[in-house]
JSON list of C-alpha atoms in Angstrom, two decimals:
[
{"chain": "E", "resi": 1, "resn": "PHE", "atom": "CA", "xyz": [-44.48, -33.42, -126.97]},
{"chain": "E", "resi": 2, "resn": "TRP", "atom": "CA", "xyz": [-47.13, -35.56, -125.06]},
{"chain": "E", "resi": 3, "resn": "PHE", "atom": "CA", "xyz": [-47.11, -35.98, -121.30]},
{"chain": "E", "resi": 4, "resn": "ARG", "atom": "CA", "xyz": [-49.22, -36.99, -118.28]},
{"chain": "E", "resi": 5, "resn": "PHE", "atom": "CA", "xyz": [-49.16, -37.24, -114.51]},
{"chain": "E", "resi": 6, "resn": "LEU", "atom": "CA", "xyz": [-48.55, -40.48, -112.69]},
{"chain": "E", "resi": 7, "resn": "GLY", "atom": "CA", "xyz": [-49.95, -41.28, -109.53]},
{"chain": "E", "resi": 8, "resn": "VAL", "atom": "CA", "xyz": [-52.67, -38.60, -109.22]},
{"chain": "E", "resi": 9, "resn": "ASP", "atom": "CA", "xyz": [-56.29, -39.29, -108.52]},
{"chain": "E", "resi": 10, "resn": "THR", "atom": "CA", "xyz": [-59.34, -38.76, -110.94]},
{"chain": "E", "resi": 11, "resn": "LEU", "atom": "CA", "xyz": [-60.84, -35.31, -111.70]},
{"chain": "E", "resi": 12, "resn": "ASP", "atom": "CA", "xyz": [-63.29, -35.91, -108.80]},
{"chain": "E", "resi": 13, "resn": "THR", "atom": "CA", "xyz": [-60.78, -35.84, -105.83]},
{"chain": "E", "resi": 14, "resn": "VAL", "atom": "CA", "xyz": [-58.42, -33.19, -106.97]},
{"chain": "E", "resi": 15, "resn": "ALA", "atom": "CA", "xyz": [-59.43, -29.62, -106.34]},
{"chain": "E", "resi": 16, "resn": "ASP", "atom": "CA", "xyz": [-59.10, -26.86, -109.26]},
{"chain": "E", "resi": 17, "resn": "ILE", "atom": "CA", "xyz": [-56.10, -25.22, -107.47]},
{"chain": "E", "resi": 18, "resn": "GLU", "atom": "CA", "xyz": [-54.24, -28.61, -107.31]},
{"chain": "E", "resi": 19, "resn": "LYS", "atom": "CA", "xyz": [-54.76, -29.36, -110.90]},
{"chain": "E", "resi": 20, "resn": "ARG", "atom": "CA", "xyz": [-53.59, -25.92, -112.14]},
{"chain": "E", "resi": 21, "resn": "ALA", "atom": "CA", "xyz": [-50.46, -26.08, -109.64]},
{"chain": "E", "resi": 22, "resn": "LEU", "atom": "CA", "xyz": [-49.65, -29.53, -111.07]},
{"chain": "E", "resi": 23, "resn": "LEU", "atom": "CA", "xyz": [-50.06, -28.12, -114.76]},
{"chain": "E", "resi": 24, "resn": "ALA", "atom": "CA", "xyz": [-48.20, -24.93, -113.79]},
{"chain": "E", "resi": 25, "resn": "TYR", "atom": "CA", "xyz": [-45.09, -27.00, -112.53]},
{"chain": "E", "resi": 26, "resn": "ALA", "atom": "CA", "xyz": [-45.08, -29.26, -115.66]},
{"chain": "E", "resi": 27, "resn": "SER", "atom": "CA", "xyz": [-45.15, -26.39, -118.10]},
{"chain": "E", "resi": 28, "resn": "ASP", "atom": "CA", "xyz": [-41.69, -25.25, -117.03]},
{"chain": "E", "resi": 29, "resn": "PHE", "atom": "CA", "xyz": [-40.11, -28.44, -118.27]},
{"chain": "E", "resi": 30, "resn": "GLY", "atom": "CA", "xyz": [-38.61, -28.68, -121.69]},
{"chain": "E", "resi": 31, "resn": "ILE", "atom": "CA", "xyz": [-39.89, -25.15, -122.71]},
{"chain": "E", "resi": 32, "resn": "ILE", "atom": "CA", "xyz": [-36.35, -23.54, -122.91]},
{"chain": "E", "resi": 33, "resn": "GLY", "atom": "CA", "xyz": [-35.26, -26.38, -124.98]},
{"chain": "E", "resi": 34, "resn": "THR", "atom": "CA", "xyz": [-37.43, -25.28, -127.87]},
{"chain": "E", "resi": 35, "resn": "ALA", "atom": "CA", "xyz": [-34.83, -22.36, -128.24]},
{"chain": "E", "resi": 36, "resn": "LEU", "atom": "CA", "xyz": [-31.74, -24.37, -128.23]},
{"chain": "E", "resi": 37, "resn": "LEU", "atom": "CA", "xyz": [-33.31, -26.86, -131.09]},
{"chain": "E", "resi": 38, "resn": "PRO", "atom": "CA", "xyz": [-32.04, -25.01, -134.04]},
{"chain": "E", "resi": 39, "resn": "HIS", "atom": "CA", "xyz": [-28.58, -25.06, -132.53]},
{"chain": "E", "resi": 40, "resn": "GLY", "atom": "CA", "xyz": [-28.28, -28.67, -131.86]},
{"chain": "E", "resi": 41, "resn": "GLU", "atom": "CA", "xyz": [-27.83, -28.04, -128.28]},
{"chain": "E", "resi": 42, "resn": "THR", "atom": "CA", "xyz": [-29.64, -29.07, -124.79]},
{"chain": "E", "resi": 43, "resn": "TRP", "atom": "CA", "xyz": [-29.13, -27.49, -121.61]},
{"chain": "E", "resi": 44, "resn": "TYR", "atom": "CA", "xyz": [-28.38, -31.31, -120.28]},
{"chain": "E", "resi": 45, "resn": "GLN", "atom": "CA", "xyz": [-25.00, -31.31, -122.09]},
{"chain": "E", "resi": 46, "resn": "GLY", "atom": "CA", "xyz": [-23.54, -28.94, -119.55]},
{"chain": "E", "resi": 47, "resn": "ASN", "atom": "CA", "xyz": [-22.04, -26.27, -121.79]},
{"chain": "E", "resi": 48, "resn": "ILE", "atom": "CA", "xyz": [-25.18, -24.24, -121.77]},
{"chain": "E", "resi": 49, "resn": "TYR", "atom": "CA", "xyz": [-26.34, -21.85, -119.08]},
{"chain": "E", "resi": 50, "resn": "VAL", "atom": "CA", "xyz": [-30.01, -21.42, -118.83]},
{"chain": "E", "resi": 51, "resn": "VAL", "atom": "CA", "xyz": [-32.22, -19.30, -116.53]},
{"chain": "E", "resi": 52, "resn": "SER", "atom": "CA", "xyz": [-35.94, -18.54, -116.69]},
{"chain": "E", "resi": 53, "resn": "LEU", "atom": "CA", "xyz": [-36.36, -14.89, -116.40]},
{"chain": "E", "resi": 54, "resn": "ASP", "atom": "CA", "xyz": [-40.29, -15.08, -116.13]},
{"chain": "E", "resi": 55, "resn": "HIS", "atom": "CA", "xyz": [-42.83, -17.71, -116.87]},
{"chain": "E", "resi": 56, "resn": "SER", "atom": "CA", "xyz": [-46.68, -16.80, -117.22]},
{"chain": "E", "resi": 57, "resn": "ILE", "atom": "CA", "xyz": [-49.58, -19.38, -117.72]},
{"chain": "E", "resi": 58, "resn": "TRP", "atom": "CA", "xyz": [-53.02, -18.55, -118.63]},
{"chain": "E", "resi": 59, "resn": "PHE", "atom": "CA", "xyz": [-55.71, -21.47, -118.00]},
{"chain": "E", "resi": 60, "resn": "TYR", "atom": "CA", "xyz": [-58.65, -22.07, -120.26]},
{"chain": "E", "resi": 61, "resn": "GLY", "atom": "CA", "xyz": [-61.37, -24.56, -118.93]},
{"chain": "E", "resi": 62, "resn": "ASP", "atom": "CA", "xyz": [-61.46, -27.43, -116.95]},
{"chain": "E", "resi": 63, "resn": "PHE", "atom": "CA", "xyz": [-59.61, -30.59, -117.53]},
{"chain": "E", "resi": 64, "resn": "ALA", "atom": "CA", "xyz": [-58.67, -34.08, -115.78]},
{"chain": "E", "resi": 65, "resn": "VAL", "atom": "CA", "xyz": [-55.35, -34.42, -114.14]},
{"chain": "E", "resi": 66, "resn": "ASP", "atom": "CA", "xyz": [-55.26, -38.17, -115.65]},
{"chain": "E", "resi": 67, "resn": "ASP", "atom": "CA", "xyz": [-55.65, -37.12, -119.12]},
{"chain": "E", "resi": 68, "resn": "TRP", "atom": "CA", "xyz": [-52.81, -37.17, -121.73]},
{"chain": "E", "resi": 69, "resn": "PHE", "atom": "CA", "xyz": [-51.65, -33.62, -122.55]},
{"chain": "E", "resi": 70, "resn": "LEU", "atom": "CA", "xyz": [-49.94, -32.30, -125.68]},
{"chain": "E", "resi": 71, "resn": "TYR", "atom": "CA", "xyz": [-47.49, -29.47, -125.14]},
{"chain": "E", "resi": 72, "resn": "GLU", "atom": "CA", "xyz": [-46.81, -27.53, -128.66]},
{"chain": "E", "resi": 73, "resn": "THR", "atom": "CA", "xyz": [-43.90, -25.06, -128.07]},
{"chain": "E", "resi": 74, "resn": "VAL", "atom": "CA", "xyz": [-42.37, -22.34, -130.39]},
{"chain": "E", "resi": 75, "resn": "CYS", "atom": "CA", "xyz": [-39.71, -19.84, -130.04]},
{"chain": "E", "resi": 76, "resn": "PRO", "atom": "CA", "xyz": [-40.51, -16.62, -132.05]},
{"chain": "E", "resi": 77, "resn": "SER", "atom": "CA", "xyz": [-37.44, -14.91, -130.98]},
{"chain": "E", "resi": 78, "resn": "ALA", "atom": "CA", "xyz": [-34.10, -15.68, -129.71]},
{"chain": "E", "resi": 79, "resn": "GLY", "atom": "CA", "xyz": [-30.76, -13.39, -129.79]},
{"chain": "E", "resi": 80, "resn": "ASP", "atom": "CA", "xyz": [-28.62, -11.44, -127.87]},
{"chain": "E", "resi": 81, "resn": "SER", "atom": "CA", "xyz": [-28.57, -14.42, -125.04]},
{"chain": "E", "resi": 82, "resn": "ARG", "atom": "CA", "xyz": [-32.38, -13.96, -124.58]},
{"chain": "E", "resi": 83, "resn": "ALA", "atom": "CA", "xyz": [-35.16, -16.11, -126.03]},
{"chain": "E", "resi": 84, "resn": "VAL", "atom": "CA", "xyz": [-39.27, -16.03, -125.85]},
{"chain": "E", "resi": 85, "resn": "ILE", "atom": "CA", "xyz": [-40.78, -19.20, -125.99]},
{"chain": "E", "resi": 86, "resn": "GLN", "atom": "CA", "xyz": [-44.70, -19.69, -126.25]},
{"chain": "E", "resi": 87, "resn": "GLY", "atom": "CA", "xyz": [-46.59, -22.67, -125.60]},
{"chain": "E", "resi": 88, "resn": "LYS", "atom": "CA", "xyz": [-50.11, -24.37, -125.82]},
{"chain": "E", "resi": 89, "resn": "ILE", "atom": "CA", "xyz": [-51.10, -27.21, -123.53]},
{"chain": "E", "resi": 90, "resn": "PHE", "atom": "CA", "xyz": [-53.96, -29.38, -125.03]},
{"chain": "E", "resi": 91, "resn": "SER", "atom": "CA", "xyz": [-55.68, -31.84, -123.01]},
{"chain": "E", "resi": 92, "resn": "GLN", "atom": "CA", "xyz": [-56.67, -35.03, -125.06]},
{"chain": "E", "resi": 93, "resn": "LYS", "atom": "CA", "xyz": [-60.01, -34.77, -123.87]},
{"chain": "E", "resi": 94, "resn": "SER", "atom": "CA", "xyz": [-60.75, -30.89, -123.24]},
{"chain": "E", "resi": 95, "resn": "GLY", "atom": "CA", "xyz": [-58.81, -29.23, -125.99]},
{"chain": "E", "resi": 96, "resn": "LEU", "atom": "CA", "xyz": [-56.94, -26.07, -125.04]},
{"chain": "E", "resi": 97, "resn": "VAL", "atom": "CA", "xyz": [-56.47, -25.80, -121.32]},
{"chain": "E", "resi": 98, "resn": "ALA", "atom": "CA", "xyz": [-53.42, -23.38, -121.05]},
{"chain": "E", "resi": 99, "resn": "VAL", "atom": "CA", "xyz": [-51.04, -20.93, -122.76]},
{"chain": "E", "resi": 100, "resn": "VAL", "atom": "CA", "xyz": [-47.56, -20.30, -121.62]},
{"chain": "E", "resi": 101, "resn": "THR", "atom": "CA", "xyz": [-44.83, -17.70, -122.31]},
{"chain": "E", "resi": 102, "resn": "GLN", "atom": "CA", "xyz": [-41.69, -17.82, -121.03]},
{"chain": "E", "resi": 103, "resn": "GLU", "atom": "CA", "xyz": [-38.47, -15.58, -121.46]},
{"chain": "E", "resi": 104, "resn": "ALA", "atom": "CA", "xyz": [-34.99, -17.07, -120.75]},
{"chain": "E", "resi": 105, "resn": "LEU", "atom": "CA", "xyz": [-31.54, -16.12, -120.52]},
{"chain": "E", "resi": 106, "resn": "ILE", "atom": "CA", "xyz": [-29.28, -18.59, -122.57]},
{"chain": "E", "resi": 107, "resn": "ARG", "atom": "CA", "xyz": [-25.43, -18.43, -122.49]},
{"chain": "E", "resi": 108, "resn": "GLU", "atom": "CA", "xyz": [-22.74, -20.65, -123.39]},
{"chain": "E", "resi": 109, "resn": "ARG", "atom": "CA", "xyz": [-20.61, -21.71, -120.28]},
{"chain": "E", "resi": 110, "resn": "ARG", "atom": "CA", "xyz": [-17.11, -20.64, -119.95]},
{"chain": "E", "resi": 111, "resn": "LYS", "atom": "CA", "xyz": [-14.50, -22.88, -119.03]}
]
C-alpha cells in the first residue's frame, strides 16, 4: 500500500532521527494484517487477537518525509498462532529506504 505523512515539513527542516522515527512508527501499521489476508480476516473485526512479539527495522539511505512511500509486505510463515511478516518500504524518489520484519501472535478471541 501507498502512504505519506501529512503535516510534516520538508527534508530541510526535519532531522534524520525524526524522519526515521516517523517511518519506524508508520512501519507498524498494517503489517500484521498481511498474515490475516489468506483467511479473509482483519483485526478490526474484533474476533482476532493480535500482538506484536518483536519488530525490527533497517534503514537504507536518506529520504524526504514529504514523499510518497510504497510498503510492500509478505508473510513467509504463519502457523501455531504465530506469523512472521516482512516488509520493504520504498520512497517514490529515493527507492528502497527501509526493510522491516515483525513476528506476531495471532489468536481467535474466545467468547
